[in-house]
Coordinates of C-alpha atoms in Angstrom, one line a residue:
X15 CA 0.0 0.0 0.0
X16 CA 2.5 2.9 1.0
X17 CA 5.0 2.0 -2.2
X18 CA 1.8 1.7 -4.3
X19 CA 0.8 5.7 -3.2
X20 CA 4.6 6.7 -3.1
X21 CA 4.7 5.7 -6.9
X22 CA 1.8 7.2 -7.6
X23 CA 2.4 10.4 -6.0
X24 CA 5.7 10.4 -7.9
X25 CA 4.5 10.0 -11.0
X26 CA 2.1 13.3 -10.2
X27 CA 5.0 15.4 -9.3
X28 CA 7.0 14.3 -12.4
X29 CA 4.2 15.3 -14.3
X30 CA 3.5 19.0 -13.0
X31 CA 4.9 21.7 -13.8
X32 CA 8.4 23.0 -13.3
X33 CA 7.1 26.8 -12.9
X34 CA 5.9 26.4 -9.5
X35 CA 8.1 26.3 -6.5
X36 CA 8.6 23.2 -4.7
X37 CA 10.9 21.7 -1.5
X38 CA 12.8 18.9 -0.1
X39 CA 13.2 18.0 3.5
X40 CA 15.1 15.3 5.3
X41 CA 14.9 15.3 9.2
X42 CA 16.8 12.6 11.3
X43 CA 17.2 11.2 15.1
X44 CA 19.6 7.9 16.4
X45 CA 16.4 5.7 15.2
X46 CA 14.0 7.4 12.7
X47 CA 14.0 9.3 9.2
X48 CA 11.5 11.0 7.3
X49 CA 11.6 12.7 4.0
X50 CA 8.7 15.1 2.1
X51 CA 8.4 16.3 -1.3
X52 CA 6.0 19.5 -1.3
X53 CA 4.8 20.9 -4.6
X54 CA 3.2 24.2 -4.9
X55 CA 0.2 24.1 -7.7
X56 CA -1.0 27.6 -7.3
X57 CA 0.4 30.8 -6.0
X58 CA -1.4 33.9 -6.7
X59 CA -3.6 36.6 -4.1
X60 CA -5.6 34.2 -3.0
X61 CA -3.6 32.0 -1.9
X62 CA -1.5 28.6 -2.1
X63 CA -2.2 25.3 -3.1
X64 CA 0.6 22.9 -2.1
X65 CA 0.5 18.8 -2.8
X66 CA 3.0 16.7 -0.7
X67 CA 4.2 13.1 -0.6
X68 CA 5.8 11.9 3.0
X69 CA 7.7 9.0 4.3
X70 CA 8.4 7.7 7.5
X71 CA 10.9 4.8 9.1
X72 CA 10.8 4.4 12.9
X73 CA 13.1 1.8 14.4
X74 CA 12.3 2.5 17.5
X75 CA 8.1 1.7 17.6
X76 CA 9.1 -0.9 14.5
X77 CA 6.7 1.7 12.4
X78 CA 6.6 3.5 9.0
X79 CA 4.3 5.7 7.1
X80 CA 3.9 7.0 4.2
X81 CA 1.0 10.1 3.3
X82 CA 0.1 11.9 0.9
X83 CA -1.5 15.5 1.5
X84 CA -2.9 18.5 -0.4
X85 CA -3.0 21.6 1.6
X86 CA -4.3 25.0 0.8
X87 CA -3.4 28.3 2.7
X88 CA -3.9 31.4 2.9
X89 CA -2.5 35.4 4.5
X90 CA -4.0 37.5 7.0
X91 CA -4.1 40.7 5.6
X92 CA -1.3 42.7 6.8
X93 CA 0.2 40.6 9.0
X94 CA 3.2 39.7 7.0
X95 CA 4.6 36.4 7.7
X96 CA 1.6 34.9 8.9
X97 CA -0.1 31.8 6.7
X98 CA -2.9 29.0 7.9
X99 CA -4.8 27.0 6.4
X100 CA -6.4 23.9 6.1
X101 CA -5.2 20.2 4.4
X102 CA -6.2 16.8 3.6
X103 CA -3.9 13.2 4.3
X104 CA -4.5 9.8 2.9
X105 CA -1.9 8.1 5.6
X106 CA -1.3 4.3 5.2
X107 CA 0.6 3.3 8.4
X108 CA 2.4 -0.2 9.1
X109 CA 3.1 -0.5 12.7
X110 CA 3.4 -3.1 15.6
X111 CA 1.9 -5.5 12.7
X112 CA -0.9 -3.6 12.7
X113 CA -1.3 -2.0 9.7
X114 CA -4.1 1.2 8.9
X115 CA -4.8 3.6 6.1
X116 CA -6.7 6.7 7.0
X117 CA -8.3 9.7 5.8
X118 CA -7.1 12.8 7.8
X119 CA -8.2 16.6 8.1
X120 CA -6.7 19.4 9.4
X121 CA -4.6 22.6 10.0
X122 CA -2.0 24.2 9.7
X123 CA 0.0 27.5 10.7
X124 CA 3.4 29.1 9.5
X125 CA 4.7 31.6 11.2
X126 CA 7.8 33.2 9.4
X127 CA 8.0 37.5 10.5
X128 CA 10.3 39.5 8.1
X129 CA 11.7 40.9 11.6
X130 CA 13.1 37.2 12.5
X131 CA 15.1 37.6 9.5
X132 CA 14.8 33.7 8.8
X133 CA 13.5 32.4 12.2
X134 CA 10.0 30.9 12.2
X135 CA 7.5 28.1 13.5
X136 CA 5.8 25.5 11.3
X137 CA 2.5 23.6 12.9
X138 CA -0.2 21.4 11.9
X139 CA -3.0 18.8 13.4
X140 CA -4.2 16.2 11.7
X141 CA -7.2 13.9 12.8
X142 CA -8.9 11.0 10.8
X143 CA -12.3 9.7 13.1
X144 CA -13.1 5.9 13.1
X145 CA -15.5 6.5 9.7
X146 CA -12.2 7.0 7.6
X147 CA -9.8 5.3 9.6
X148 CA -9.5 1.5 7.4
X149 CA -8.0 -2.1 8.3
X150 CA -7.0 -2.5 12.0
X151 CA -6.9 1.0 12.3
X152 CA -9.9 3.2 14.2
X153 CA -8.4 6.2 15.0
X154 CA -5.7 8.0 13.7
X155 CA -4.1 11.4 15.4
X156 CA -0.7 13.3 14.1
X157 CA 0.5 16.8 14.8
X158 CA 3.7 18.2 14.4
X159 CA 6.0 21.3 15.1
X160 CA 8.5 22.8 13.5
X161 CA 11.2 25.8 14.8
X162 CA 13.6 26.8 11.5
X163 CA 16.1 29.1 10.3
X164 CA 16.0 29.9 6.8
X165 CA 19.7 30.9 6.2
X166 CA 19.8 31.3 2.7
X167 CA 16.7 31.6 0.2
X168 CA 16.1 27.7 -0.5
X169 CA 17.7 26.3 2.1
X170 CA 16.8 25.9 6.2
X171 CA 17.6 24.0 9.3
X172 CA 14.4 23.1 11.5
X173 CA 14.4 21.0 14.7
X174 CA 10.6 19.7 14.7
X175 CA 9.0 17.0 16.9
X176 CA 6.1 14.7 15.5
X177 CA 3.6 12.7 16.9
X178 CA 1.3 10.4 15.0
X179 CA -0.6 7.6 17.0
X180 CA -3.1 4.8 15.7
X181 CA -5.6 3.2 17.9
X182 CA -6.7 -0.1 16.9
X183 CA -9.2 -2.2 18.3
X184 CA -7.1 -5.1 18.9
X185 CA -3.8 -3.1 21.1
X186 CA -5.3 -0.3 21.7
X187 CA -3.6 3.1 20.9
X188 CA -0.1 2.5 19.1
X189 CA 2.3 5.4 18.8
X190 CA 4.1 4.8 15.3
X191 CA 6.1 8.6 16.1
X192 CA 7.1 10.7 19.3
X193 CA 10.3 11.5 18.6
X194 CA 12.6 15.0 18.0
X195 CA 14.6 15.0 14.3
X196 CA 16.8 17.6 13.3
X197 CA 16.3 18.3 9.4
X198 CA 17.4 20.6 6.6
X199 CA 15.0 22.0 3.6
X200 CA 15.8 22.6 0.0
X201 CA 13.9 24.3 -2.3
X202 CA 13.7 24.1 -5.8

Protein backbone atom coordinates (compact mmCIF):
# COMPACT_ATOMS: atom_id res chain seq x y z
CA UNK A 1 0.00 0.00 0.00
CA UNK A 2 2.53 2.88 1.03
CA UNK A 3 4.99 2.05 -2.24
CA UNK A 4 1.75 1.70 -4.31
CA UNK A 5 0.78 5.71 -3.17
CA UNK A 6 4.65 6.68 -3.08
CA UNK A 7 4.69 5.66 -6.89
CA UNK A 8 1.77 7.18 -7.62
CA UNK A 9 2.37 10.39 -6.04
CA UNK A 10 5.73 10.36 -7.90
CA UNK A 11 4.46 10.02 -11.04
CA UNK A 12 2.06 13.25 -10.21
CA UNK A 13 4.97 15.41 -9.27
CA UNK A 14 6.98 14.33 -12.36
CA UNK A 15 4.17 15.33 -14.29
CA UNK A 16 3.48 18.97 -12.96
CA UNK A 17 4.89 21.73 -13.81
CA UNK A 18 8.44 22.99 -13.28
CA UNK A 19 7.06 26.84 -12.86
CA UNK A 20 5.86 26.45 -9.48
CA UNK A 21 8.06 26.32 -6.51
CA UNK A 22 8.56 23.16 -4.71
CA UNK A 23 10.90 21.68 -1.53
CA UNK A 24 12.84 18.89 -0.08
CA UNK A 25 13.16 17.95 3.47
CA UNK A 26 15.09 15.32 5.30
CA UNK A 27 14.94 15.31 9.23
CA UNK A 28 16.77 12.63 11.31
CA UNK A 29 17.23 11.15 15.09
CA UNK A 30 19.60 7.85 16.38
CA UNK A 31 16.41 5.68 15.19
CA UNK A 32 14.02 7.45 12.74
CA UNK A 33 14.03 9.32 9.21
CA UNK A 34 11.46 10.97 7.28
CA UNK A 35 11.57 12.71 3.96
CA UNK A 36 8.73 15.09 2.13
CA UNK A 37 8.42 16.33 -1.29
CA UNK A 38 5.95 19.51 -1.32
CA UNK A 39 4.85 20.92 -4.57
CA UNK A 40 3.23 24.18 -4.92
CA UNK A 41 0.23 24.11 -7.66
CA UNK A 42 -1.02 27.62 -7.30
CA UNK A 43 0.39 30.78 -6.04
CA UNK A 44 -1.39 33.95 -6.67
CA UNK A 45 -3.61 36.56 -4.08
CA UNK A 46 -5.63 34.22 -2.96
CA UNK A 47 -3.58 31.98 -1.94
CA UNK A 48 -1.53 28.62 -2.06
CA UNK A 49 -2.24 25.35 -3.09
CA UNK A 50 0.57 22.91 -2.11
CA UNK A 51 0.48 18.76 -2.79
CA UNK A 52 2.97 16.72 -0.70
CA UNK A 53 4.16 13.06 -0.57
CA UNK A 54 5.80 11.85 2.97
CA UNK A 55 7.75 9.03 4.26
CA UNK A 56 8.36 7.75 7.54
CA UNK A 57 10.85 4.77 9.07
CA UNK A 58 10.81 4.44 12.90
CA UNK A 59 13.07 1.84 14.45
CA UNK A 60 12.25 2.47 17.52
CA UNK A 61 8.15 1.71 17.61
CA UNK A 62 9.06 -0.88 14.53
CA UNK A 63 6.67 1.66 12.42
CA UNK A 64 6.62 3.53 9.04
CA UNK A 65 4.26 5.72 7.13
CA UNK A 66 3.85 7.01 4.22
CA UNK A 67 1.03 10.13 3.33
CA UNK A 68 0.09 11.93 0.87
CA UNK A 69 -1.49 15.49 1.47
CA UNK A 70 -2.94 18.54 -0.35
CA UNK A 71 -3.05 21.60 1.64
CA UNK A 72 -4.33 24.98 0.80
CA UNK A 73 -3.39 28.30 2.70
CA UNK A 74 -3.94 31.40 2.90
CA UNK A 75 -2.51 35.41 4.51
CA UNK A 76 -4.01 37.50 7.00
CA UNK A 77 -4.05 40.69 5.58
CA UNK A 78 -1.35 42.74 6.85
CA UNK A 79 0.25 40.60 9.02
CA UNK A 80 3.21 39.67 7.03
CA UNK A 81 4.63 36.40 7.74
CA UNK A 82 1.56 34.90 8.85
CA UNK A 83 -0.11 31.83 6.65
CA UNK A 84 -2.85 29.00 7.94
CA UNK A 85 -4.80 26.97 6.40
CA UNK A 86 -6.45 23.89 6.10
CA UNK A 87 -5.20 20.19 4.41
CA UNK A 88 -6.25 16.78 3.61
CA UNK A 89 -3.89 13.15 4.32
CA UNK A 90 -4.45 9.83 2.94
CA UNK A 91 -1.86 8.07 5.55
CA UNK A 92 -1.28 4.27 5.23
CA UNK A 93 0.56 3.35 8.45
CA UNK A 94 2.40 -0.18 9.07
CA UNK A 95 3.14 -0.45 12.74
CA UNK A 96 3.41 -3.11 15.56
CA UNK A 97 1.86 -5.55 12.75
CA UNK A 98 -0.88 -3.58 12.66
CA UNK A 99 -1.32 -2.04 9.71
CA UNK A 100 -4.06 1.18 8.87
CA UNK A 101 -4.77 3.61 6.09
CA UNK A 102 -6.66 6.68 6.99
CA UNK A 103 -8.27 9.73 5.84
CA UNK A 104 -7.11 12.84 7.80
CA UNK A 105 -8.21 16.65 8.14
CA UNK A 106 -6.67 19.41 9.42
CA UNK A 107 -4.59 22.65 10.04
CA UNK A 108 -1.95 24.18 9.70
CA UNK A 109 0.03 27.52 10.65
CA UNK A 110 3.40 29.09 9.52
CA UNK A 111 4.71 31.60 11.20
CA UNK A 112 7.79 33.23 9.40
CA UNK A 113 7.99 37.49 10.48
CA UNK A 114 10.35 39.49 8.14
CA UNK A 115 11.66 40.94 11.58
CA UNK A 116 13.05 37.18 12.51
CA UNK A 117 15.15 37.59 9.46
CA UNK A 118 14.81 33.74 8.76
CA UNK A 119 13.52 32.36 12.19
CA UNK A 120 10.03 30.93 12.19
CA UNK A 121 7.53 28.07 13.45
CA UNK A 122 5.82 25.46 11.25
CA UNK A 123 2.52 23.61 12.90
CA UNK A 124 -0.17 21.35 11.94
CA UNK A 125 -3.00 18.80 13.37
CA UNK A 126 -4.23 16.24 11.70
CA UNK A 127 -7.15 13.93 12.79
CA UNK A 128 -8.85 10.97 10.83
CA UNK A 129 -12.29 9.71 13.07
CA UNK A 130 -13.11 5.92 13.11
CA UNK A 131 -15.45 6.54 9.67
CA UNK A 132 -12.15 7.00 7.59
CA UNK A 133 -9.75 5.27 9.56
CA UNK A 134 -9.48 1.52 7.44
CA UNK A 135 -8.02 -2.05 8.29
CA UNK A 136 -6.96 -2.50 11.95
CA UNK A 137 -6.91 1.00 12.32
CA UNK A 138 -9.91 3.21 14.25
CA UNK A 139 -8.37 6.23 15.03
CA UNK A 140 -5.67 7.96 13.73
CA UNK A 141 -4.10 11.43 15.39
CA UNK A 142 -0.71 13.33 14.14
CA UNK A 143 0.50 16.76 14.76
CA UNK A 144 3.72 18.23 14.36
CA UNK A 145 5.98 21.29 15.08
CA UNK A 146 8.55 22.77 13.47
CA UNK A 147 11.17 25.82 14.79
CA UNK A 148 13.62 26.83 11.51
CA UNK A 149 16.11 29.11 10.35
CA UNK A 150 16.00 29.86 6.81
CA UNK A 151 19.70 30.87 6.16
CA UNK A 152 19.81 31.28 2.66
CA UNK A 153 16.67 31.61 0.18
CA UNK A 154 16.15 27.69 -0.53
CA UNK A 155 17.74 26.28 2.14
CA UNK A 156 16.80 25.89 6.24
CA UNK A 157 17.57 24.02 9.25
CA UNK A 158 14.44 23.05 11.52
CA UNK A 159 14.38 21.03 14.68
CA UNK A 160 10.59 19.72 14.71
CA UNK A 161 8.98 17.04 16.94
CA UNK A 162 6.14 14.72 15.48
CA UNK A 163 3.61 12.68 16.91
CA UNK A 164 1.34 10.43 14.99
CA UNK A 165 -0.63 7.64 17.01
CA UNK A 166 -3.09 4.82 15.71
CA UNK A 167 -5.62 3.21 17.89
CA UNK A 168 -6.65 -0.11 16.87
CA UNK A 169 -9.18 -2.23 18.32
CA UNK A 170 -7.09 -5.08 18.95
CA UNK A 171 -3.81 -3.07 21.08
CA UNK A 172 -5.28 -0.26 21.68
CA UNK A 173 -3.57 3.11 20.87
CA UNK A 174 -0.08 2.54 19.10
CA UNK A 175 2.31 5.38 18.79
CA UNK A 176 4.09 4.84 15.32
CA UNK A 177 6.12 8.60 16.15
CA UNK A 178 7.09 10.66 19.29
CA UNK A 179 10.26 11.46 18.60
CA UNK A 180 12.60 15.04 18.03
CA UNK A 181 14.61 15.00 14.34
CA UNK A 182 16.81 17.60 13.30
CA UNK A 183 16.25 18.28 9.41
CA UNK A 184 17.41 20.58 6.60
CA UNK A 185 15.03 22.01 3.55
CA UNK A 186 15.84 22.57 0.01
CA UNK A 187 13.90 24.34 -2.27
CA UNK A 188 13.72 24.08 -5.82
Amino acid sequence: MIRKMFVTTVGFFLSVTAAQAGSLQIAINDYSVEGAVVQQIIDDRQGATEISVRGLYNSDSSSSLGEIGLDVLGGFGELQGLKAGIGLRIIGVDADNEESEAVALGALIRVNPPELNGAGLRAQIYYAPKILTYRDGERLVEAAVELEYEFMPRARVFLGYGFTKVSTEERGDIRVDDSFRLGVGFGF
